[in-house]
Amino acid sequence: MPVDMDKIVSLCKRRGFVFQSSEIYGGLGSCWDYGPMGVELKRNVKDAWWKAIVQERNDVVGIDTSIMMHPRVWEASGHVDSFTDPLVECKACHFRWRATEVSDQRCPKCGGELTEPRMFNLMFKTLMGPVEEEASTIYLRPETAQGIFVNFENVVSTSRKKLPLGIAQIGKSFRNEITPGNFVFRTREFEHMELEYFVKQGTDEQWLDYWVKERFDWYIELGIKKENLRLRQHGRNELAHYAKDCYDVEYLFPMGWSELEGIANRGDYDLSQHAKHSGRDLSYYDAESGERYVPYVIEPSAGVDRSFLAFLIDAYDEEEIGGETRTVLHLHPSLAPVTVAVLPLSRNERLTPLAKEVHKQLCQSFMTYYDDSQSIGRRYRRQDETGTPFCVTIDFQSLEDNQVTIRERDSLAQIRVPIEGLAEILQAKLGGEAFDTSPLWATRQP
Ligand code: GAP
C-alpha cells in the first residue's frame, strides 16, 4: 500500500526536497521549488534517463531547444485547435473542473449546478517584443517534442546517423491545467524527458513494443517495485490528436493508479504537418533502399517531476528498530541526493582535521554531506530520511589506526575499513558489491 501523500509532502518540506513556490507571499498554486535535496534527486533522475536514452546508445542524440517557438509551430502541430480540455464551471462557487472529473453534473465541491462544457486551451500565451501593441502572441511550449520535430532536418544532416534515429530532450513545459494538484504530480510548470524515435513506416508497431518494454524496465532497474507499476493501452476515444496508439506506464500513487509516462505512436503526423505548414520537405532519403519517405515516430514521454514523486513514494518506509520508528528512503544509490555522509563522532578539535580530510577525499568522487552537529544517532536518522546510502564515521580510534566505519543505510551493517582507498571501496559497494558483514568489525546497529 503506498504511503499517504501528506507524509511525503511533510518529509519534502522538513528535509529540503520541495517547498511551495513564493511561500513567504502565501504560495502560488500548483508551483513548487526544489530545495537542496530535491534538486539533487531531480538531477539524478534526469541523468539516469539521459544515460539510458542517449549515452548508452548509438542510435539516439540529444538536443536542447528553446521554450518559445514560432507561433505557427503550434498551429501546425494541432495544439492551437486541439490541445484542449472540456471545462465546466460551478454556477454557485465558480470552481472550475475538467468535465471528465465530474460524473453526475453537480459540483463535487458544493453540489451546485454546472455550466455546459466548453473547450479550454491549455497553452499559456504571452507577448514577445518590447511594445505591447506591436508584439506578437506566442506560447510557452506545452511539450518539448515540437522543438525536436522542427529540427529533424538539422539533426539528420549534421549527425551523419541513419534511421532508426532518436532525438532526446529534457526541458521545461507549461500547461494551464484546469485542476492541477496532488503535489508535484500535476502542475502548470513541469519538466519533460522526451524521446522522438524516427523509424520507417511498417516497423513502427515493433518499435512501439520495444520502447514500451524499455521504459517499463527503466523504472524497475531504478528500484520501483514491480507490483506498483502497470501498463495500460489507451482506448480509441482517449488518444491524443496526434496518436495512432499509446500505452501509459502507470504507477500506484496514493490517489490510485495514475499515468507516469506515455509511449505513443505518433505516425508521420508531426513531420507531415510541419512539412505542409512550412513548405519544407521533411522526408528522409534511405540510401540503402533508395526510397524517400516521411518517418513514423515512436515517442516515450516522461515527466521529471512525476518520476521524482514516484521514486520518493516507492522508496519511503517506516521501520521499527529497537522500539523506535525510523523513516528511511530506500532510494537507488544512483538517485540518492547525497551518496556519502561524512560524520565525525563529535566536534572534538582532534577529530575535525581528519574528518575534513576524509571529506575532501570523497567529495571528488561523490555527492557528500559533512555534518558534525548533534548526536551521531540523530545524524544517522537525518541521513536515512534523505536516503543517503552510506555514512562514514570518524572516531577517536581513527586517529590511531587510520580506519573509519562505513554504515550502510538498508542493512544497517557497519564495517571498519582503511581511509586509504576508501573512495574505491565505496565505489565498489555502489557498483553492487555485497556489503560484507563477516569481518570482525561488522555489526548491525540502529
Ligand atoms: N509529448 C507528449 C506528451 O507531452 P503527455 O502524456 O501529455 O504526452 C507526458 O505527457 C508526461 O509528462 C506524462 O506522463 C507526465 O509524466 C508528464 N506530465 C504531463 N502533464 C503534466 C503536468 N501538468 N504536471 C506534471 N507532469 C506532467
PDB file of N, CA, C and O in Angstrom, residues 99-160:
ATOM      1  N   ALA A  99     -14.380  18.516 -17.323  1.00  0.00           N
ATOM      2  CA  ALA A  99     -15.677  17.838 -17.413  1.00  0.00           C
ATOM      3  C   ALA A  99     -15.525  16.340 -17.141  1.00  0.00           C
ATOM      4  O   ALA A  99     -16.424  15.712 -16.574  1.00  0.00           O
ATOM      5  N   THR A 100     -14.353  15.782 -17.475  1.00  0.00           N
ATOM      6  CA  THR A 100     -14.131  14.345 -17.284  1.00  0.00           C
ATOM      7  C   THR A 100     -14.036  13.964 -15.801  1.00  0.00           C
ATOM      8  O   THR A 100     -14.156  12.800 -15.454  1.00  0.00           O
ATOM      9  N   GLU A 101     -13.815  14.968 -14.923  1.00  0.00           N
ATOM     10  CA  GLU A 101     -13.690  14.674 -13.487  1.00  0.00           C
ATOM     11  C   GLU A 101     -15.048  14.636 -12.785  1.00  0.00           C
ATOM     12  O   GLU A 101     -15.161  14.244 -11.635  1.00  0.00           O
ATOM     13  N   VAL A 102     -16.063  15.128 -13.491  1.00  0.00           N
ATOM     14  CA  VAL A 102     -17.358  15.306 -12.848  1.00  0.00           C
ATOM     15  C   VAL A 102     -18.310  14.246 -13.377  1.00  0.00           C
ATOM     16  O   VAL A 102     -18.584  14.209 -14.573  1.00  0.00           O
ATOM     17  N   SER A 103     -18.810  13.401 -12.487  1.00  0.00           N
ATOM     18  CA  SER A 103     -19.613  12.294 -13.001  1.00  0.00           C
ATOM     19  C   SER A 103     -21.106  12.619 -13.050  1.00  0.00           C
ATOM     20  O   SER A 103     -21.790  12.267 -13.994  1.00  0.00           O
ATOM     21  N   ASP A 104     -21.656  13.370 -12.050  1.00  0.00           N
ATOM     22  CA  ASP A 104     -23.124  13.492 -12.015  1.00  0.00           C
ATOM     23  C   ASP A 104     -23.653  14.907 -12.329  1.00  0.00           C
ATOM     24  O   ASP A 104     -24.749  15.272 -11.933  1.00  0.00           O
ATOM     25  N   GLN A 105     -22.836  15.706 -13.032  1.00  0.00           N
ATOM     26  CA  GLN A 105     -23.271  17.054 -13.452  1.00  0.00           C
ATOM     27  C   GLN A 105     -23.561  18.004 -12.294  1.00  0.00           C
ATOM     28  O   GLN A 105     -24.251  19.006 -12.460  1.00  0.00           O
ATOM     29  N   ARG A 106     -23.068  17.688 -11.081  1.00  0.00           N
ATOM     30  CA  ARG A 106     -23.157  18.635  -9.962  1.00  0.00           C
ATOM     31  C   ARG A 106     -21.728  18.931  -9.525  1.00  0.00           C
ATOM     32  O   ARG A 106     -20.823  18.111  -9.713  1.00  0.00           O
ATOM     33  N   CYS A 107     -21.498  20.097  -8.932  1.00  0.00           N
ATOM     34  CA  CYS A 107     -20.153  20.477  -8.495  1.00  0.00           C
ATOM     35  C   CYS A 107     -19.696  19.558  -7.355  1.00  0.00           C
ATOM     36  O   CYS A 107     -20.376  19.469  -6.319  1.00  0.00           O
ATOM     37  N   PRO A 108     -18.536  18.872  -7.508  1.00  0.00           N
ATOM     38  CA  PRO A 108     -18.076  17.977  -6.446  1.00  0.00           C
ATOM     39  C   PRO A 108     -17.736  18.721  -5.152  1.00  0.00           C
ATOM     40  O   PRO A 108     -17.699  18.127  -4.087  1.00  0.00           O
ATOM     41  N   LYS A 109     -17.567  20.058  -5.246  1.00  0.00           N
ATOM     42  CA  LYS A 109     -17.175  20.822  -4.059  1.00  0.00           C
ATOM     43  C   LYS A 109     -18.398  21.266  -3.251  1.00  0.00           C
ATOM     44  O   LYS A 109     -18.471  21.054  -2.053  1.00  0.00           O
ATOM     45  N   CYS A 110     -19.404  21.858  -3.955  1.00  0.00           N
ATOM     46  CA  CYS A 110     -20.538  22.410  -3.197  1.00  0.00           C
ATOM     47  C   CYS A 110     -21.886  21.849  -3.661  1.00  0.00           C
ATOM     48  O   CYS A 110     -22.923  22.225  -3.113  1.00  0.00           O
ATOM     49  N   GLY A 111     -21.871  20.997  -4.675  1.00  0.00           N
ATOM     50  CA  GLY A 111     -23.140  20.413  -5.141  1.00  0.00           C
ATOM     51  C   GLY A 111     -23.913  21.329  -6.076  1.00  0.00           C
ATOM     52  O   GLY A 111     -25.028  21.003  -6.498  1.00  0.00           O
ATOM     53  N   GLY A 112     -23.339  22.500  -6.400  1.00  0.00           N
ATOM     54  CA  GLY A 112     -24.027  23.470  -7.267  1.00  0.00           C
ATOM     55  C   GLY A 112     -24.173  22.991  -8.703  1.00  0.00           C
ATOM     56  O   GLY A 112     -23.531  22.018  -9.124  1.00  0.00           O
ATOM     57  N   GLU A 113     -25.014  23.730  -9.440  1.00  0.00           N
ATOM     58  CA  GLU A 113     -25.247  23.373 -10.845  1.00  0.00           C
ATOM     59  C   GLU A 113     -24.034  23.777 -11.682  1.00  0.00           C
ATOM     60  O   GLU A 113     -23.390  24.802 -11.421  1.00  0.00           O
ATOM     61  N   LEU A 114     -23.732  22.975 -12.705  1.00  0.00           N
ATOM     62  CA  LEU A 114     -22.559  23.247 -13.546  1.00  0.00           C
ATOM     63  C   LEU A 114     -22.979  23.806 -14.898  1.00  0.00           C
ATOM     64  O   LEU A 114     -24.076  23.503 -15.390  1.00  0.00           O
ATOM     65  N   THR A 115     -22.087  24.608 -15.498  1.00  0.00           N
ATOM     66  CA  THR A 115     -22.348  25.124 -16.854  1.00  0.00           C
ATOM     67  C   THR A 115     -22.172  23.993 -17.874  1.00  0.00           C
ATOM     68  O   THR A 115     -21.611  22.941 -17.564  1.00  0.00           O
ATOM     69  N   GLU A 116     -22.601  24.266 -19.095  1.00  0.00           N
ATOM     70  CA  GLU A 116     -22.322  23.330 -20.194  1.00  0.00           C
ATOM     71  C   GLU A 116     -20.805  23.301 -20.433  1.00  0.00           C
ATOM     72  O   GLU A 116     -20.139  24.336 -20.246  1.00  0.00           O
ATOM     73  N   PRO A 117     -20.225  22.159 -20.848  1.00  0.00           N
ATOM     74  CA  PRO A 117     -18.771  22.137 -21.089  1.00  0.00           C
ATOM     75  C   PRO A 117     -18.371  23.050 -22.239  1.00  0.00           C
ATOM     76  O   PRO A 117     -19.096  23.182 -23.213  1.00  0.00           O
ATOM     77  N   ARG A 118     -17.220  23.728 -22.084  1.00  0.00           N
ATOM     78  CA  ARG A 118     -16.641  24.463 -23.219  1.00  0.00           C
ATOM     79  C   ARG A 118     -15.167  24.069 -23.306  1.00  0.00           C
ATOM     80  O   ARG A 118     -14.555  23.685 -22.284  1.00  0.00           O
ATOM     81  N   MET A 119     -14.626  24.143 -24.523  1.00  0.00           N
ATOM     82  CA  MET A 119     -13.243  23.697 -24.705  1.00  0.00           C
ATOM     83  C   MET A 119     -12.286  24.784 -24.227  1.00  0.00           C
ATOM     84  O   MET A 119     -12.444  25.955 -24.577  1.00  0.00           O
ATOM     85  N   PHE A 120     -11.317  24.392 -23.414  1.00  0.00           N
ATOM     86  CA  PHE A 120     -10.372  25.339 -22.814  1.00  0.00           C
ATOM     87  C   PHE A 120      -8.971  24.957 -23.275  1.00  0.00           C
ATOM     88  O   PHE A 120      -8.529  23.817 -23.065  1.00  0.00           O
ATOM     89  N   ASN A 121      -8.268  25.900 -23.967  1.00  0.00           N
ATOM     90  CA  ASN A 121      -6.923  25.591 -24.456  1.00  0.00           C
ATOM     91  C   ASN A 121      -5.920  25.693 -23.315  1.00  0.00           C
ATOM     92  O   ASN A 121      -5.925  26.654 -22.544  1.00  0.00           O
ATOM     93  N   LEU A 122      -5.065  24.668 -23.210  1.00  0.00           N
ATOM     94  CA  LEU A 122      -4.155  24.578 -22.061  1.00  0.00           C
ATOM     95  C   LEU A 122      -2.834  25.313 -22.269  1.00  0.00           C
ATOM     96  O   LEU A 122      -1.986  25.308 -21.380  1.00  0.00           O
ATOM     97  N   MET A 123      -2.651  25.946 -23.446  1.00  0.00           N
ATOM     98  CA  MET A 123      -1.359  26.622 -23.663  1.00  0.00           C
ATOM     99  C   MET A 123      -1.347  28.010 -23.020  1.00  0.00           C
ATOM    100  O   MET A 123      -2.315  28.760 -23.137  1.00  0.00           O
ATOM    101  N   PHE A 124      -0.219  28.329 -22.374  1.00  0.00           N
ATOM    102  CA  PHE A 124      -0.021  29.681 -21.828  1.00  0.00           C
ATOM    103  C   PHE A 124       0.373  30.603 -22.976  1.00  0.00           C
ATOM    104  O   PHE A 124       1.252  30.272 -23.766  1.00  0.00           O
ATOM    105  N   LYS A 125      -0.238  31.780 -22.994  1.00  0.00           N
ATOM    106  CA  LYS A 125       0.100  32.766 -24.037  1.00  0.00           C
ATOM    107  C   LYS A 125       0.909  33.878 -23.401  1.00  0.00           C
ATOM    108  O   LYS A 125       0.669  34.247 -22.258  1.00  0.00           O
ATOM    109  N   THR A 126       1.812  34.460 -24.171  1.00  0.00           N
ATOM    110  CA  THR A 126       2.465  35.684 -23.725  1.00  0.00           C
ATOM    111  C   THR A 126       2.774  36.543 -24.948  1.00  0.00           C
ATOM    112  O   THR A 126       2.472  36.140 -26.076  1.00  0.00           O
ATOM    113  N   LEU A 127       3.328  37.719 -24.712  1.00  0.00           N
ATOM    114  CA  LEU A 127       3.615  38.631 -25.824  1.00  0.00           C
ATOM    115  C   LEU A 127       5.116  38.770 -25.991  1.00  0.00           C
ATOM    116  O   LEU A 127       5.829  38.971 -25.013  1.00  0.00           O
ATOM    117  N   MET A 128       5.578  38.682 -27.222  1.00  0.00           N
ATOM    118  CA  MET A 128       7.016  38.829 -27.479  1.00  0.00           C
ATOM    119  C   MET A 128       7.272  40.194 -28.120  1.00  0.00           C
ATOM    120  O   MET A 128       6.591  40.551 -29.075  1.00  0.00           O
ATOM    121  N   GLY A 129       8.245  40.923 -27.597  1.00  0.00           N
ATOM    122  CA  GLY A 129       8.565  42.239 -28.147  1.00  0.00           C
ATOM    123  C   GLY A 129       8.354  43.313 -27.116  1.00  0.00           C
ATOM    124  O   GLY A 129       7.508  43.158 -26.225  1.00  0.00           O
ATOM    125  N   PRO A 130       9.104  44.428 -27.226  1.00  0.00           N
ATOM    126  CA  PRO A 130       9.073  45.460 -26.188  1.00  0.00           C
ATOM    127  C   PRO A 130       7.824  46.334 -26.198  1.00  0.00           C
ATOM    128  O   PRO A 130       7.433  46.888 -25.191  1.00  0.00           O
ATOM    129  N   VAL A 131       7.173  46.472 -27.342  1.00  0.00           N
ATOM    130  CA  VAL A 131       5.989  47.337 -27.398  1.00  0.00           C
ATOM    131  C   VAL A 131       4.769  46.443 -27.546  1.00  0.00           C
ATOM    132  O   VAL A 131       4.654  45.692 -28.517  1.00  0.00           O
ATOM    133  N   GLU A 132       3.881  46.560 -26.544  1.00  0.00           N
ATOM    134  CA  GLU A 132       2.788  45.592 -26.476  1.00  0.00           C
ATOM    135  C   GLU A 132       1.926  45.573 -27.740  1.00  0.00           C
ATOM    136  O   GLU A 132       1.567  44.515 -28.243  1.00  0.00           O
ATOM    137  N   GLU A 133       1.618  46.764 -28.285  1.00  0.00           N
ATOM    138  CA  GLU A 133       0.720  46.799 -29.446  1.00  0.00           C
ATOM    139  C   GLU A 133       1.321  46.080 -30.650  1.00  0.00           C
ATOM    140  O   GLU A 133       0.618  45.514 -31.464  1.00  0.00           O
ATOM    141  N   GLU A 134       2.667  46.145 -30.756  1.00  0.00           N
ATOM    142  CA  GLU A 134       3.298  45.535 -31.929  1.00  0.00           C
ATOM    143  C   GLU A 134       3.743  44.102 -31.662  1.00  0.00           C
ATOM    144  O   GLU A 134       4.193  43.405 -32.555  1.00  0.00           O
ATOM    145  N   ALA A 135       3.643  43.723 -30.399  1.00  0.00           N
ATOM    146  CA  ALA A 135       4.177  42.403 -30.047  1.00  0.00           C
ATOM    147  C   ALA A 135       3.305  41.302 -30.622  1.00  0.00           C
ATOM    148  O   ALA A 135       2.116  41.489 -30.839  1.00  0.00           O
ATOM    149  N   SER A 136       3.932  40.164 -30.890  1.00  0.00           N
ATOM    150  CA  SER A 136       3.121  39.063 -31.392  1.00  0.00           C
ATOM    151  C   SER A 136       2.875  38.072 -30.266  1.00  0.00           C
ATOM    152  O   SER A 136       3.704  37.897 -29.375  1.00  0.00           O
ATOM    153  N   THR A 137       1.729  37.447 -30.348  1.00  0.00           N
ATOM    154  CA  THR A 137       1.366  36.456 -29.334  1.00  0.00           C
ATOM    155  C   THR A 137       2.175  35.192 -29.563  1.00  0.00           C
ATOM    156  O   THR A 137       2.232  34.685 -30.686  1.00  0.00           O
ATOM    157  N   ILE A 138       2.804  34.730 -28.519  1.00  0.00           N
ATOM    158  CA  ILE A 138       3.495  33.444 -28.616  1.00  0.00           C
ATOM    159  C   ILE A 138       3.068  32.570 -27.428  1.00  0.00           C
ATOM    160  O   ILE A 138       2.416  33.053 -26.508  1.00  0.00           O
ATOM    161  N   TYR A 139       3.470  31.313 -27.494  1.00  0.00           N
ATOM    162  CA  TYR A 139       3.050  30.358 -26.469  1.00  0.00           C
ATOM    163  C   TYR A 139       4.265  29.818 -25.729  1.00  0.00           C
ATOM    164  O   TYR A 139       5.357  29.716 -26.300  1.00  0.00           O
ATOM    165  N   LEU A 140       4.069  29.459 -24.470  1.00  0.00           N
ATOM    166  CA  LEU A 140       5.093  28.684 -23.765  1.00  0.00           C
ATOM    167  C   LEU A 140       4.848  27.235 -24.167  1.00  0.00           C
ATOM    168  O   LEU A 140       3.702  26.774 -24.115  1.00  0.00           O
ATOM    169  N   ARG A 141       5.879  26.522 -24.546  1.00  0.00           N
ATOM    170  CA  ARG A 141       5.643  25.182 -25.117  1.00  0.00           C
ATOM    171  C   ARG A 141       4.955  24.245 -24.098  1.00  0.00           C
ATOM    172  O   ARG A 141       5.338  24.202 -22.932  1.00  0.00           O
ATOM    173  N   PRO A 142       3.962  23.490 -24.570  1.00  0.00           N
ATOM    174  CA  PRO A 142       3.323  22.515 -23.681  1.00  0.00           C
ATOM    175  C   PRO A 142       3.985  21.138 -23.767  1.00  0.00           C
ATOM    176  O   PRO A 142       3.618  20.217 -23.035  1.00  0.00           O
ATOM    177  N   GLU A 143       4.902  20.977 -24.702  1.00  0.00           N
ATOM    178  CA  GLU A 143       5.696  19.739 -24.803  1.00  0.00           C
ATOM    179  C   GLU A 143       7.018  20.125 -25.466  1.00  0.00           C
ATOM    180  O   GLU A 143       7.081  21.090 -26.231  1.00  0.00           O
ATOM    181  N   THR A 144       8.074  19.364 -25.184  1.00  0.00           N
ATOM    182  CA  THR A 144       9.378  19.676 -25.789  1.00  0.00           C
ATOM    183  C   THR A 144       9.474  19.046 -27.183  1.00  0.00           C
ATOM    184  O   THR A 144      10.362  19.362 -27.963  1.00  0.00           O
ATOM    185  N   ALA A 145       8.541  18.132 -27.473  1.00  0.00           N
ATOM    186  CA  ALA A 145       8.587  17.345 -28.710  1.00  0.00           C
ATOM    187  C   ALA A 145       8.679  18.196 -29.970  1.00  0.00           C
ATOM    188  O   ALA A 145       9.426  17.870 -30.900  1.00  0.00           O
ATOM    189  N   GLN A 146       7.914  19.326 -29.995  1.00  0.00           N
ATOM    190  CA  GLN A 146       7.884  20.111 -31.243  1.00  0.00           C
ATOM    191  C   GLN A 146       9.248  20.721 -31.576  1.00  0.00           C
ATOM    192  O   GLN A 146       9.577  20.904 -32.747  1.00  0.00           O
ATOM    193  N   GLY A 147      10.036  21.029 -30.534  1.00  0.00           N
ATOM    194  CA  GLY A 147      11.397  21.531 -30.775  1.00  0.00           C
ATOM    195  C   GLY A 147      12.239  20.491 -31.495  1.00  0.00           C
ATOM    196  O   GLY A 147      13.169  20.814 -32.247  1.00  0.00           O
ATOM    197  N   ILE A 148      11.924  19.231 -31.259  1.00  0.00           N
ATOM    198  CA  ILE A 148      12.637  18.130 -31.914  1.00  0.00           C
ATOM    199  C   ILE A 148      12.174  18.001 -33.366  1.00  0.00           C
ATOM    200  O   ILE A 148      12.994  17.921 -34.284  1.00  0.00           O
ATOM    201  N   PHE A 149      10.843  18.021 -33.573  1.00  0.00           N
ATOM    202  CA  PHE A 149      10.339  17.827 -34.946  1.00  0.00           C
ATOM    203  C   PHE A 149      10.836  18.920 -35.894  1.00  0.00           C
ATOM    204  O   PHE A 149      11.229  18.636 -37.020  1.00  0.00           O
ATOM    205  N   VAL A 150      10.834  20.175 -35.412  1.00  0.00           N
ATOM    206  CA  VAL A 150      11.229  21.257 -36.323  1.00  0.00           C
ATOM    207  C   VAL A 150      12.741  21.251 -36.581  1.00  0.00           C
ATOM    208  O   VAL A 150      13.214  21.938 -37.475  1.00  0.00           O
ATOM    209  N   ASN A 151      13.474  20.470 -35.797  1.00  0.00           N
ATOM    210  CA  ASN A 151      14.928  20.349 -36.016  1.00  0.00           C
ATOM    211  C   ASN A 151      15.321  19.020 -36.659  1.00  0.00           C
ATOM    212  O   ASN A 151      16.521  18.728 -36.777  1.00  0.00           O
ATOM    213  N   PHE A 152      14.337  18.223 -37.049  1.00  0.00           N
ATOM    214  CA  PHE A 152      14.636  16.892 -37.594  1.00  0.00           C
ATOM    215  C   PHE A 152      15.659  16.971 -38.737  1.00  0.00           C
ATOM    216  O   PHE A 152      16.675  16.278 -38.744  1.00  0.00           O
ATOM    217  N   GLU A 153      15.397  17.875 -39.673  1.00  0.00           N
ATOM    218  CA  GLU A 153      16.268  18.024 -40.839  1.00  0.00           C
ATOM    219  C   GLU A 153      17.694  18.421 -40.405  1.00  0.00           C
ATOM    220  O   GLU A 153      18.679  17.859 -40.882  1.00  0.00           O
ATOM    221  N   ASN A 154      17.793  19.391 -39.485  1.00  0.00           N
ATOM    222  CA  ASN A 154      19.104  19.838 -38.990  1.00  0.00           C
ATOM    223  C   ASN A 154      19.885  18.691 -38.368  1.00  0.00           C
ATOM    224  O   ASN A 154      21.086  18.544 -38.601  1.00  0.00           O
ATOM    225  N   VAL A 155      19.203  17.905 -37.548  1.00  0.00           N
ATOM    226  CA  VAL A 155      19.908  16.841 -36.819  1.00  0.00           C
ATOM    227  C   VAL A 155      20.335  15.729 -37.778  1.00  0.00           C
ATOM    228  O   VAL A 155      21.473  15.251 -37.718  1.00  0.00           O
ATOM    229  N   VAL A 156      19.431  15.342 -38.681  1.00  0.00           N
ATOM    230  CA  VAL A 156      19.784  14.264 -39.618  1.00  0.00           C
ATOM    231  C   VAL A 156      20.980  14.690 -40.471  1.00  0.00           C
ATOM    232  O   VAL A 156      21.929  13.922 -40.656  1.00  0.00           O
ATOM    233  N   SER A 157      20.972  15.935 -40.924  1.00  0.00           N
ATOM    234  CA  SER A 157      22.046  16.325 -41.835  1.00  0.00           C
ATOM    235  C   SER A 157      23.367  16.565 -41.118  1.00  0.00           C
ATOM    236  O   SER A 157      24.420  16.513 -41.735  1.00  0.00           O
ATOM    237  N   THR A 158      23.334  16.837 -39.811  1.00  0.00           N
ATOM    238  CA  THR A 158      24.600  17.109 -39.118  1.00  0.00           C
ATOM    239  C   THR A 158      25.121  15.928 -38.314  1.00  0.00           C
ATOM    240  O   THR A 158      26.306  15.872 -38.001  1.00  0.00           O
ATOM    241  N   SER A 159      24.249  14.985 -37.959  1.00  0.00           N
ATOM    242  CA  SER A 159      24.718  13.901 -37.071  1.00  0.00           C
ATOM    243  C   SER A 159      25.262  12.706 -37.858  1.00  0.00           C
ATOM    244  O   SER A 159      25.877  11.826 -37.283  1.00  0.00           O
ATOM    245  N   ARG A 160      25.042  12.668 -39.137  1.00  0.00           N
ATOM    246  CA  ARG A 160      25.500  11.582 -40.009  1.00  0.00           C
ATOM    247  C   ARG A 160      24.984  10.227 -39.522  1.00  0.00           C
ATOM    248  O   ARG A 160      25.660   9.215 -39.599  1.00  0.00           O
TER     249      ARG A 160
END
